[in-house]
Tab-separated table of C-alpha atoms in Angstrom:
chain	number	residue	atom	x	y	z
A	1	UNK	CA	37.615	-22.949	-5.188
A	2	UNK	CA	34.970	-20.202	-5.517
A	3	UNK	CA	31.019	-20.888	-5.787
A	4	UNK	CA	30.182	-20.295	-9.485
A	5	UNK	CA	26.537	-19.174	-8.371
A	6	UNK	CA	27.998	-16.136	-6.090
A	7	UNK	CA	30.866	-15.139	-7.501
A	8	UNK	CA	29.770	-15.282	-11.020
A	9	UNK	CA	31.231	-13.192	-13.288
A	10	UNK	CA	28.924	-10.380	-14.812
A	11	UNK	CA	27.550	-11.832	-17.964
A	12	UNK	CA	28.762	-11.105	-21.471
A	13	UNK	CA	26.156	-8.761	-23.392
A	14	UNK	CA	24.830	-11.050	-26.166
A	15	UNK	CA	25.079	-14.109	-24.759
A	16	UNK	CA	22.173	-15.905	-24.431
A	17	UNK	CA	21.808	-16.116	-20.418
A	18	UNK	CA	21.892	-12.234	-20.462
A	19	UNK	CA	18.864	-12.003	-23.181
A	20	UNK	CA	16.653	-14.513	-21.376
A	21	UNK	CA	17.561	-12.344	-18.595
A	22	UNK	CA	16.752	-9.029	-20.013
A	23	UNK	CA	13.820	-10.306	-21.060
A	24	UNK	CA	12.731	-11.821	-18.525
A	25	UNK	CA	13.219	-8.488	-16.381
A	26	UNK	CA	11.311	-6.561	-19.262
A	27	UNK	CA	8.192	-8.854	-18.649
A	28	UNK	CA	8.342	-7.952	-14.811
A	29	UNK	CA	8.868	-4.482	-15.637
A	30	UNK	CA	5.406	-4.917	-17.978
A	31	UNK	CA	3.582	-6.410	-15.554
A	32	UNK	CA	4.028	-3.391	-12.859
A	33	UNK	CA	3.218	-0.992	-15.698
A	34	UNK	CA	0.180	-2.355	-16.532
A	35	UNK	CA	-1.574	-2.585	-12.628
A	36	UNK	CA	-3.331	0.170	-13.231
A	37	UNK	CA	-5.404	-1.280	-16.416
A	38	UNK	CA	-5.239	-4.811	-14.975
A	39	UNK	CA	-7.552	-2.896	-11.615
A	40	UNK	CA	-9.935	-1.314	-14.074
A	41	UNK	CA	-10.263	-4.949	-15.552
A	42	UNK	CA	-10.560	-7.108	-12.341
A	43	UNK	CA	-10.005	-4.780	-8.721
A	44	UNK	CA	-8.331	-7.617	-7.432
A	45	UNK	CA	-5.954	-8.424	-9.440
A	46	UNK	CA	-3.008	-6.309	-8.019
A	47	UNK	CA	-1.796	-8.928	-5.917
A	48	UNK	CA	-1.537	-11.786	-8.739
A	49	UNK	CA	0.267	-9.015	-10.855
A	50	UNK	CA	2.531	-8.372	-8.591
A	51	UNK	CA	3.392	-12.063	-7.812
A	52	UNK	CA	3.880	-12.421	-12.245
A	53	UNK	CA	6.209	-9.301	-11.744
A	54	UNK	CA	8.168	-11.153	-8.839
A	55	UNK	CA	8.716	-14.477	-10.557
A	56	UNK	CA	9.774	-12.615	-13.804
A	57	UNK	CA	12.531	-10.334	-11.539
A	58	UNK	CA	13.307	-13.683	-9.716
A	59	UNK	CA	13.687	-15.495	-13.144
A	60	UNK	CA	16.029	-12.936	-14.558
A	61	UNK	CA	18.019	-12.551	-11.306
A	62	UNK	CA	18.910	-16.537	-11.430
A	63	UNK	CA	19.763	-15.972	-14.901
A	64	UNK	CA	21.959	-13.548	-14.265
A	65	UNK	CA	23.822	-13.846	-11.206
A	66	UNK	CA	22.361	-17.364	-9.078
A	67	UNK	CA	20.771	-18.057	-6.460
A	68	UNK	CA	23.171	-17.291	-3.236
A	69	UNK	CA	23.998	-13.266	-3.919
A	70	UNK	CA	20.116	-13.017	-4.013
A	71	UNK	CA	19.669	-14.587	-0.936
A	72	UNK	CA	22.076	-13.008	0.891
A	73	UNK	CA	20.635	-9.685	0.074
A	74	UNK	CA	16.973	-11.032	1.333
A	75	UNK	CA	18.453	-12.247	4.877
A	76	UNK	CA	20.217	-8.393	4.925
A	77	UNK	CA	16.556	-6.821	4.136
A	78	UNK	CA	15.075	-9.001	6.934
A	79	UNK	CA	17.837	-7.706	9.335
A	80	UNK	CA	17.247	-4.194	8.769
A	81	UNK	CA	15.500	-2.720	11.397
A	82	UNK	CA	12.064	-2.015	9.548
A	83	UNK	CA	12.354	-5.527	7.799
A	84	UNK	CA	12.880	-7.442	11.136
A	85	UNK	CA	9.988	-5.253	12.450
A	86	UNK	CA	7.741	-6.247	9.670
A	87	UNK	CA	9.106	-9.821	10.138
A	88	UNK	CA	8.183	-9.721	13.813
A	89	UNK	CA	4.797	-8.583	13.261
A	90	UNK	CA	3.849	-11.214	11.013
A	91	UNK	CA	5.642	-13.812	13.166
A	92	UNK	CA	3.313	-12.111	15.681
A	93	UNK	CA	0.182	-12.191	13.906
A	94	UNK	CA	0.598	-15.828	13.685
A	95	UNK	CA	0.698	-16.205	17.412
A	96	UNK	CA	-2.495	-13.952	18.006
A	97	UNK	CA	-4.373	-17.494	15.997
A	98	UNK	CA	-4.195	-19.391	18.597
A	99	UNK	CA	-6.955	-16.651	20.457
A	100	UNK	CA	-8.452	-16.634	17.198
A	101	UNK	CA	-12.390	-18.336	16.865
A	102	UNK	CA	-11.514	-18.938	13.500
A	103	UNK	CA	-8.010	-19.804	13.121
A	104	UNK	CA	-8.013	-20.947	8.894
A	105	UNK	CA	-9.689	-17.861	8.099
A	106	UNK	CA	-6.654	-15.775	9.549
A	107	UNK	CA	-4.023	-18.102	8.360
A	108	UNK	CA	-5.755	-16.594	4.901
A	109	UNK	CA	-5.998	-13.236	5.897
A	110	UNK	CA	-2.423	-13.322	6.890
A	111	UNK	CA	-1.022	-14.783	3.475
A	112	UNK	CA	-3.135	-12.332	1.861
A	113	UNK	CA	-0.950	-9.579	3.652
A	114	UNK	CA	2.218	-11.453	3.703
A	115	UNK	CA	2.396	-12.842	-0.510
A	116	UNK	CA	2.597	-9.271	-1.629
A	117	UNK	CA	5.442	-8.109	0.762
A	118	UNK	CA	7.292	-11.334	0.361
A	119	UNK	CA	7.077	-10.270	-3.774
A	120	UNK	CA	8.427	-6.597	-3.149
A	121	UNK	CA	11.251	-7.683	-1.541
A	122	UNK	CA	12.291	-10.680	-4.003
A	123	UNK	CA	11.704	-7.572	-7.195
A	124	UNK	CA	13.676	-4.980	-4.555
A	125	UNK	CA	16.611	-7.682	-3.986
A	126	UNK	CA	16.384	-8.583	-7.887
A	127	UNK	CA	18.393	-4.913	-8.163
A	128	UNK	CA	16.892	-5.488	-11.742
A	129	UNK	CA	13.740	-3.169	-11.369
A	130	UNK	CA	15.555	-0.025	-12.610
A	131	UNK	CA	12.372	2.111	-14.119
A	132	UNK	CA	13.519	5.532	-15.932
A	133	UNK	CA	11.999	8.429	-17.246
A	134	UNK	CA	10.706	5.859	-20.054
A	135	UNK	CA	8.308	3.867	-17.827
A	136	UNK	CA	7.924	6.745	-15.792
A	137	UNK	CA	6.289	7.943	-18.953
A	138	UNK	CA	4.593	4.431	-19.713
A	139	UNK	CA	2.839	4.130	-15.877
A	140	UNK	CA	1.581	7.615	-16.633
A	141	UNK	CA	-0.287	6.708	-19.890
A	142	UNK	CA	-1.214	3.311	-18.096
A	143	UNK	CA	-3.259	4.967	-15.057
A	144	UNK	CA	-4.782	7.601	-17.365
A	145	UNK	CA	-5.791	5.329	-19.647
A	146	UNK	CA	-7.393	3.232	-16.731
A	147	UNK	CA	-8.909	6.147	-15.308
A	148	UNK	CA	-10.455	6.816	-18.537
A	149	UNK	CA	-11.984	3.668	-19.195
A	150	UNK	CA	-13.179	3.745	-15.523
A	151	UNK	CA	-15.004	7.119	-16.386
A	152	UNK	CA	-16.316	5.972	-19.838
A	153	UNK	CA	-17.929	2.578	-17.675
A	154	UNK	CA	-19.595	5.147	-14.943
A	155	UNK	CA	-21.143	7.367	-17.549
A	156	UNK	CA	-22.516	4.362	-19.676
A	157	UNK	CA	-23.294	2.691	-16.735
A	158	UNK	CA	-21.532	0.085	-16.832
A	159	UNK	CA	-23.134	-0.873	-19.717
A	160	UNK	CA	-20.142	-3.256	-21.317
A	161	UNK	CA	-19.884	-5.429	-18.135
A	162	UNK	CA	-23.898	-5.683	-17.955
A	163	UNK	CA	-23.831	-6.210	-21.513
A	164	UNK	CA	-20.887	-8.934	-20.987
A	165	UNK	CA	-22.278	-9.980	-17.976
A	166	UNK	CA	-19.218	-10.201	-15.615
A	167	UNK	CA	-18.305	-8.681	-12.499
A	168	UNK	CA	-20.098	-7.016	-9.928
A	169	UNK	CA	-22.526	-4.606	-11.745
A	170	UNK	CA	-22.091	-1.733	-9.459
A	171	UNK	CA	-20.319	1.187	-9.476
A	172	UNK	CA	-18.538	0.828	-6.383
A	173	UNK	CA	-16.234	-1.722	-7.922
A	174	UNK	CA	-13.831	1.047	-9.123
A	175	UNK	CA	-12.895	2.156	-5.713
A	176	UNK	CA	-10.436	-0.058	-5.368
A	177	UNK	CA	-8.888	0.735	-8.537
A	178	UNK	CA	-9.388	4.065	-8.382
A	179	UNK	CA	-7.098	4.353	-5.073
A	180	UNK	CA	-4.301	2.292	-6.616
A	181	UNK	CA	-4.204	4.551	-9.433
A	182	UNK	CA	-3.955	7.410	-7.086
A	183	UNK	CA	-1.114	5.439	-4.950
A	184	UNK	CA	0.647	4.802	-8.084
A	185	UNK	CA	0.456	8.547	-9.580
A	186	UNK	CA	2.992	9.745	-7.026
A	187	UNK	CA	5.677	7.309	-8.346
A	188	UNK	CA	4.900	8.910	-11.781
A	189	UNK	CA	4.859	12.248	-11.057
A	190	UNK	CA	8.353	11.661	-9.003
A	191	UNK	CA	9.987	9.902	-12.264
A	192	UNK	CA	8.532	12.531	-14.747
A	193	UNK	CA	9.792	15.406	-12.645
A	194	UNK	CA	12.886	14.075	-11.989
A	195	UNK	CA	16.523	13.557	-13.962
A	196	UNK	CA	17.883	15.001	-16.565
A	197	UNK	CA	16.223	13.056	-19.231
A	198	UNK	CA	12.733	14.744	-18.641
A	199	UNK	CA	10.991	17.174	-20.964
A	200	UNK	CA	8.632	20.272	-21.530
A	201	UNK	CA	5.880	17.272	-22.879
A	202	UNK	CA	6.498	15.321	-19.487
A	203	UNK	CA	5.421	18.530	-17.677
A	204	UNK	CA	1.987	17.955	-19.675
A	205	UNK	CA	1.622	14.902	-18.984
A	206	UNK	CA	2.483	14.899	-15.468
A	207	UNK	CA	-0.353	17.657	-14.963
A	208	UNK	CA	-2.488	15.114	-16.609
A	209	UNK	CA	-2.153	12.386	-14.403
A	210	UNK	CA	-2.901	15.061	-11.435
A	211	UNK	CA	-5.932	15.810	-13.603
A	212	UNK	CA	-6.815	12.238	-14.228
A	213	UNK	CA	-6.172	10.952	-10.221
A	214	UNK	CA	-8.290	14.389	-9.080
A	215	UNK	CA	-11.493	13.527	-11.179
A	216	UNK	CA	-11.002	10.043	-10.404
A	217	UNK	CA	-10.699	10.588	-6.665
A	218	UNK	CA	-13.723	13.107	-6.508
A	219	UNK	CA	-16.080	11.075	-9.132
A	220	UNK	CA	-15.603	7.961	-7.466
A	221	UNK	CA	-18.135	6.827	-4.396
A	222	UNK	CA	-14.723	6.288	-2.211
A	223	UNK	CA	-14.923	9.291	0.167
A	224	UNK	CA	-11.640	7.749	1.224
A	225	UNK	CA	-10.046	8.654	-2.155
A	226	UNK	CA	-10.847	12.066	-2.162
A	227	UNK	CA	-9.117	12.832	1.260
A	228	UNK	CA	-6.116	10.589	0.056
A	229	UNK	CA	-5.846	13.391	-2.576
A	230	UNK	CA	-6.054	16.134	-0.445
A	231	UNK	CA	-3.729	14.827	1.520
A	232	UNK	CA	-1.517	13.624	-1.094
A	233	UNK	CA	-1.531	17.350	-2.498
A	234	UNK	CA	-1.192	19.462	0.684
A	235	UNK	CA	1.798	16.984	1.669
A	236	UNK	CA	3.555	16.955	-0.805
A	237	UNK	CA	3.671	21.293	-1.601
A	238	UNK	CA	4.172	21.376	1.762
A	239	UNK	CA	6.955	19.369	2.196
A	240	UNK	CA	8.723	21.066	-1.152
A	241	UNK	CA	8.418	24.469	0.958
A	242	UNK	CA	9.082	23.205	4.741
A	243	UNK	CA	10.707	19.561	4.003
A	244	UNK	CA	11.444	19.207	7.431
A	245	UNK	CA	8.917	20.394	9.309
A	246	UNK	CA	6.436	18.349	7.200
A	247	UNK	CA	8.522	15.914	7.942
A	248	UNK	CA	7.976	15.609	11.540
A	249	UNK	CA	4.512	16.596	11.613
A	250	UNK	CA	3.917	13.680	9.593
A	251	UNK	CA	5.328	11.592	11.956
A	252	UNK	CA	3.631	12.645	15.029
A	253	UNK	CA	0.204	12.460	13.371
A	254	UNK	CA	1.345	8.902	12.463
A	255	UNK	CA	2.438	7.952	16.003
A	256	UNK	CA	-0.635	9.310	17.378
A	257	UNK	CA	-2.578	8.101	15.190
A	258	UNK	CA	-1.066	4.432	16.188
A	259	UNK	CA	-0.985	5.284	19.511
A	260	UNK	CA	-4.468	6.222	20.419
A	261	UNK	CA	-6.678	4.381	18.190
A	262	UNK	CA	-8.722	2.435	20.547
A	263	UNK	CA	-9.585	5.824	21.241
A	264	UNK	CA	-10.582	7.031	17.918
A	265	UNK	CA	-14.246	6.623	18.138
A	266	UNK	CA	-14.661	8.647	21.960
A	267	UNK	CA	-12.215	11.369	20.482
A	268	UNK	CA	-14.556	11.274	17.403
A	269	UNK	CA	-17.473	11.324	19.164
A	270	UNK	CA	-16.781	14.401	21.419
A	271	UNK	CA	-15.194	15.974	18.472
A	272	UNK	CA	-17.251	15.857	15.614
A	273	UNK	CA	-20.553	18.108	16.197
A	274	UNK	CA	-23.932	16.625	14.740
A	275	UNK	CA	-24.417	19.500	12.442
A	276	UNK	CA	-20.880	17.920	10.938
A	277	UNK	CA	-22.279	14.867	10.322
A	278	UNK	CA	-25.308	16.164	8.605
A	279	UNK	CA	-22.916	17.725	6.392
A	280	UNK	CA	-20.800	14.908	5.636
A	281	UNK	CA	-23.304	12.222	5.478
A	282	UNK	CA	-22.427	10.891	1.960
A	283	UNK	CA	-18.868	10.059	3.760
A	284	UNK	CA	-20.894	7.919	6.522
A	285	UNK	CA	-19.021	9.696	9.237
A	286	UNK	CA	-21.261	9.059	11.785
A	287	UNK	CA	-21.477	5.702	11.279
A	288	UNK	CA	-17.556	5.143	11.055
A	289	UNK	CA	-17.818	6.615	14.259
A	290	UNK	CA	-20.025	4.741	15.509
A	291	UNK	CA	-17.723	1.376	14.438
A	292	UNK	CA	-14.627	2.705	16.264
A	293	UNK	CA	-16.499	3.196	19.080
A	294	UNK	CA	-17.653	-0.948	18.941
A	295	UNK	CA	-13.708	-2.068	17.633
A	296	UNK	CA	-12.320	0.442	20.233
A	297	UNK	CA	-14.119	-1.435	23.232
A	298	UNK	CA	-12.944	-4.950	21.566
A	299	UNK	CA	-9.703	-3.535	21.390
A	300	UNK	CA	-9.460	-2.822	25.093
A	301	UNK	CA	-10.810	-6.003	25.994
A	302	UNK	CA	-7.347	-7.722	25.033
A	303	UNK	CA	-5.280	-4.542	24.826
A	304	UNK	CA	-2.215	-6.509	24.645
A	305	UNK	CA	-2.617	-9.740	22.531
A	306	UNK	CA	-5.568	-9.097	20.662
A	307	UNK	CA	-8.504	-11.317	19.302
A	308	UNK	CA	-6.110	-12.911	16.828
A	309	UNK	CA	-5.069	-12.215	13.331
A	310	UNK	CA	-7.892	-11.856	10.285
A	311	UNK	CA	-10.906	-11.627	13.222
A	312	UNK	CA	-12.367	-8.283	12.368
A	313	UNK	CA	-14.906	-9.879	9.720
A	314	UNK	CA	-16.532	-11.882	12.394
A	315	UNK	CA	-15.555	-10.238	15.237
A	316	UNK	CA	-19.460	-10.234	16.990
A	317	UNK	CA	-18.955	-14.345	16.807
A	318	UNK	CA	-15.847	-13.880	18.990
A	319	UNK	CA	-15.902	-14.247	22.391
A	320	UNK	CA	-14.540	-10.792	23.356
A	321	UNK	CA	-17.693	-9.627	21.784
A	322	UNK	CA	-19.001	-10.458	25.020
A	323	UNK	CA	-16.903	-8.071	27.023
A	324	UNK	CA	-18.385	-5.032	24.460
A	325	UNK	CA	-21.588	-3.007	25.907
A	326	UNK	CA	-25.138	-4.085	24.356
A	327	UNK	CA	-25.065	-0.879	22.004
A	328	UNK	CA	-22.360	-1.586	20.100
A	329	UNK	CA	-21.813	-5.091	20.013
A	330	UNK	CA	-24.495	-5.205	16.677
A	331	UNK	CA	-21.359	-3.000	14.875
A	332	UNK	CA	-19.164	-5.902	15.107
A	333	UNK	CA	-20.705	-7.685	12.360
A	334	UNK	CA	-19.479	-5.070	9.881
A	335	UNK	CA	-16.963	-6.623	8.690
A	336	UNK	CA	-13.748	-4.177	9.477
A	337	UNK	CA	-13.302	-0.806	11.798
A	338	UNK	CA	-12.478	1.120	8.546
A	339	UNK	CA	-9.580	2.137	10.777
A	340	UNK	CA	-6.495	-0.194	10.012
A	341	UNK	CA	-4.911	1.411	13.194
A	342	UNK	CA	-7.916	-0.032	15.233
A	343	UNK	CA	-7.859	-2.837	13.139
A	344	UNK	CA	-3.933	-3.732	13.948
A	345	UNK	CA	-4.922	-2.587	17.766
A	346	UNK	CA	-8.450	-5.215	17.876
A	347	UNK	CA	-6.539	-8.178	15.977
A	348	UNK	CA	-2.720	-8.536	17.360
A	349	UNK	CA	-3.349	-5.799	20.373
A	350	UNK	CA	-0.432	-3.392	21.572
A	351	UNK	CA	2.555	-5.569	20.858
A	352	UNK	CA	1.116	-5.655	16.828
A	353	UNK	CA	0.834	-2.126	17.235
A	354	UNK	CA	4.107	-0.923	18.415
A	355	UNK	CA	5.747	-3.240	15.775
A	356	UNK	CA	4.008	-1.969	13.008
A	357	UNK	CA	4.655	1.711	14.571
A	358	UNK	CA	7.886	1.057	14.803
A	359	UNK	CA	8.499	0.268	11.210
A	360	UNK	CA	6.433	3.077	9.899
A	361	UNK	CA	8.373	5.781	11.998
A	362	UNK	CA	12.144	4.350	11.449
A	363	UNK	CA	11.079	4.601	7.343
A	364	UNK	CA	9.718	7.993	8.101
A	365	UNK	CA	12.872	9.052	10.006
A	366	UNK	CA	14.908	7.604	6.878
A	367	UNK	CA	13.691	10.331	4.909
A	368	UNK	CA	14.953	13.080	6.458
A	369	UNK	CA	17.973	13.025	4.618
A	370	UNK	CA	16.234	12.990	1.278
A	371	UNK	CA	16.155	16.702	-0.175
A	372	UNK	CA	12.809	18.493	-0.882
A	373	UNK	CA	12.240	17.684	-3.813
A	374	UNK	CA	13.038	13.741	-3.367
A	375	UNK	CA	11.059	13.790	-0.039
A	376	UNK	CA	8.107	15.221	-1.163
A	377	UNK	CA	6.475	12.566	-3.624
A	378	UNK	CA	7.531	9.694	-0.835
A	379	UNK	CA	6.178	11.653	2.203
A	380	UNK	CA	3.107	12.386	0.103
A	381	UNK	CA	2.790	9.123	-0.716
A	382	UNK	CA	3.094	8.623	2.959
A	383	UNK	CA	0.250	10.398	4.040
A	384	UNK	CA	-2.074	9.748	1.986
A	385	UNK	CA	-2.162	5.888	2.170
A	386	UNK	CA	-2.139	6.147	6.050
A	387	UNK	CA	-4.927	8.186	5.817
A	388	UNK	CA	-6.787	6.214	3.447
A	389	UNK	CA	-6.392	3.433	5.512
A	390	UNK	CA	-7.279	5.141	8.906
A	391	UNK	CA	-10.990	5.577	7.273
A	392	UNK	CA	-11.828	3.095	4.554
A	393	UNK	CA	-11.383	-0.628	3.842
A	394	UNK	CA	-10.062	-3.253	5.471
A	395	UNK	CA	-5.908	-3.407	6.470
A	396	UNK	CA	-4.882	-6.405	5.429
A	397	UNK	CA	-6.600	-6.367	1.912
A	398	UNK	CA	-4.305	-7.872	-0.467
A	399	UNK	CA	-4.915	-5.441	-3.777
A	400	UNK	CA	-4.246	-2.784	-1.298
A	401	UNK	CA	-0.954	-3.981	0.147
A	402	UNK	CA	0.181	-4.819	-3.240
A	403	UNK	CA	-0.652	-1.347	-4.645
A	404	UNK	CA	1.488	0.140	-1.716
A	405	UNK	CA	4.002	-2.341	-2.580
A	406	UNK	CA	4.622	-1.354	-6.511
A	407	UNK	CA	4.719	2.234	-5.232
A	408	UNK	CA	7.090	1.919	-2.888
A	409	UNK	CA	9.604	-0.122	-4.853
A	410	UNK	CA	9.022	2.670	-7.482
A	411	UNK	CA	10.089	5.673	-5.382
A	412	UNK	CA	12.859	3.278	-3.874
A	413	UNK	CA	14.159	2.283	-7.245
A	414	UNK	CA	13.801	6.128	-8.655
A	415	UNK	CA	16.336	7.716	-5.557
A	416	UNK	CA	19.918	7.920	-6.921
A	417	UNK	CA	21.413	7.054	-3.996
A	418	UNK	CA	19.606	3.619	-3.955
A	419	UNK	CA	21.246	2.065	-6.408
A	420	UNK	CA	23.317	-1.226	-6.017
A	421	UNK	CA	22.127	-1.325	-2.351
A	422	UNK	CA	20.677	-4.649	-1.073
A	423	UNK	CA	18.732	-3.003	1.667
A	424	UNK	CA	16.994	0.001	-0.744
A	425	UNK	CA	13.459	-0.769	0.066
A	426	UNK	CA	13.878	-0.616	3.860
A	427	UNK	CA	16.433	1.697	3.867
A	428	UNK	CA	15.210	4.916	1.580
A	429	UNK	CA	11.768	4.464	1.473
């Protein structure tokens, strides 16, 4: 006799499983749509949005189909390659505690990286986030609405939140959503450009959300966000004219990138003239510099395990703070490298490393198939959060993982090809 919760039958339209189920999927779908105004609200929020979305998809999975097809589907994603890769290096990261000084304060710095993955892949095995040329039109309004409201706040100055009094006061609280907003752009610009259901008004307001991200990623104090837009830009024509040679150099910037990060701040250092620095002081290169330099000699002093998971904040408390020279010991207190490559390389050492390189080249190298002009929005999306994150805040920031989450499960959802497959998020994008 057959399980009833796996080999349900699909349900009858009308019924009233399938509208609790619909609905409940519509409320998840909501919930991603709206990140970008929930950011400009509270820039931290991404992660508890996310986890709303995840119960809703979870809630109208159950409804629709039980429990067991849905968990088959997760133990496939963590089989895949990338996902037992990703599985390994959080399995990892919880080993690198016990060299930890401050082992509670990583066990929170680790669920603040692992809630929002754990979320993507209950919406991605949901197969219920299906978002169309209709949303793709909705998540455009939503981040230039956001991005609006973010602009009207800087040129009042902030005068509504003072007014209010709530928040942080200061005008570097829209970084953070400022960069979603420009993570999330290239899953709208890939939705309104794409299938046969777009028109000449979605042309207008793609170019508006290019507009919108550009201003936002210029105006904002984020230096960070304006390179993630260059980036995102050059990438992404680039790869629509040579797909596959973008392709690969993409890749071997990444790998390098991974590879020789304890290195960064010598390579930097003999690199970058002084007269460069002057030039891009507002961007605090010199000083970044100086902090890979201080995280790079921490890193070698346990190249291959690390100082444990969630250290970097108090990293000149540690003991292999000790092993770092006088000079830049005093950088250690910063907080983070501003180099999640370091970052990875200082906390969980080679073995965190390679994992994490691992996973980011085998879903690189799963895009070669993609055509042109499917490859470019995910490459550029690609590019620019790696290098983002290879000069600004901290890696294992939770509203940044979960902004990288939505957007990938949006350019997962949006390929043709993904549809119906139980490994889509690990195995297209």
């Amino acid at each position: 006799m057959s399980n009833p919760t796996f080999s349900r039958q699909p349900l009858r339209a009308g019924s009233a499983p399938a509208l609790w189920s619909a609905r409940w999927a519509m409320v998840g779908h909501a919930l991603l749509v709206a990140l970008p105004l929930s950011m400009w609200i509270a820039n931290r929020s991404a992660p508890l949005m996310l986890a709303l979305a995840a119960v809703a998809f979870a809630a109208a999975c159950l409804l629709s189909e039980g429990w067991r097809a849905p968990a088959h589907r997760i133990l496939a994603l963590c089989r895949d390659p990338i996902g037992l890769a990703l599985c390994g290096f959080l399995l990892w990261s919880l080993v690198t505690l016990a060299g930890s000084h401050r082992p509670v304060a990583g066990l929170a710095a680790w669920g603040e990286l692992a809630l929002p993955l754990a979320c993507g892949a209950v919406i991605a095995v949901s197969r219920l986030f299906r978002p169309g040329i209709s949303l793709g039109r909705a998540l455009a309004l939503s981040i230039i609405a956001a991005v609006s409201f973010m602009l009207v706040e800087l040129a009042t100055d902030l005068a509504l939140r003072i007014m209010l009094d709530i928040g942080r006061q200061q005008s570097f609280i829209f970084n953070r959503p400022i960069l979603t907003c420009l993570m999330l752009s290239s899953a709208a610009l890939a939705t309104l450009r794409a299938g046969a259901g777009t028109r000449r008004r979605d042309g207008l307001l793609a170019a508006l959300v290019v507009l919108a991200a550009g201003i936002a990623s210029f105006g904002s104090e984020s230096g960070a966000a304006g390179l993630g837009f260059i980036l995102m830009a050059l990438v992404w024509m680039a790869a629509r004219v040579l797909p596959r040679l973008t392709l690969w150099a993409v890749m071997a910037g990444f790998a390098a990138t991974m590879a020789f990060a304890p290195a960064m701040g010598r390579l930097g250092d003999a690199a970058l003239p002084p007269s460069l620095h002057e030039r891009l002081a507002n961007s605090h290169s010199r000083d970044r510099v100086d902090i890979w330099l201080s995280f790079g000699e921490a890193a070698m002093a346990r190249p291959l395990l690390g100082a444990g998971f969630g250290t970097s904040p108090t990293l000149d408390r540690h003991p292999v703070a000790l092993a770092v020279s006088e000079p830049h010991r005093k950088l250690l207190a910063v907080g983070h490298p501003h180099n999640a490559p370091l970052q990875a390389w200082a906390e969980t050492g080679a073995i965190g490393a390679a994992l994490l390189t691992f996973a980011g080249l085998a879903l690189l190298y799963r895009l070669r198939r993609l055509g042109a002009r499917d490859l470019a929005p995910r490459l550029a999306l690609f590019a620019s959060a790696f290098g983002i994150a290879s000069v600004a805040h901290g890696a294992w920031q939770g509203w940044w993982i979960a902004a990288l989450t939505v957007a990938t499960l949006w350019l997962a959802a949006t390929l043709p090809q993904t549809a119906g497959s139980p490994t889509a998020l690990t195995r297209d994008i």
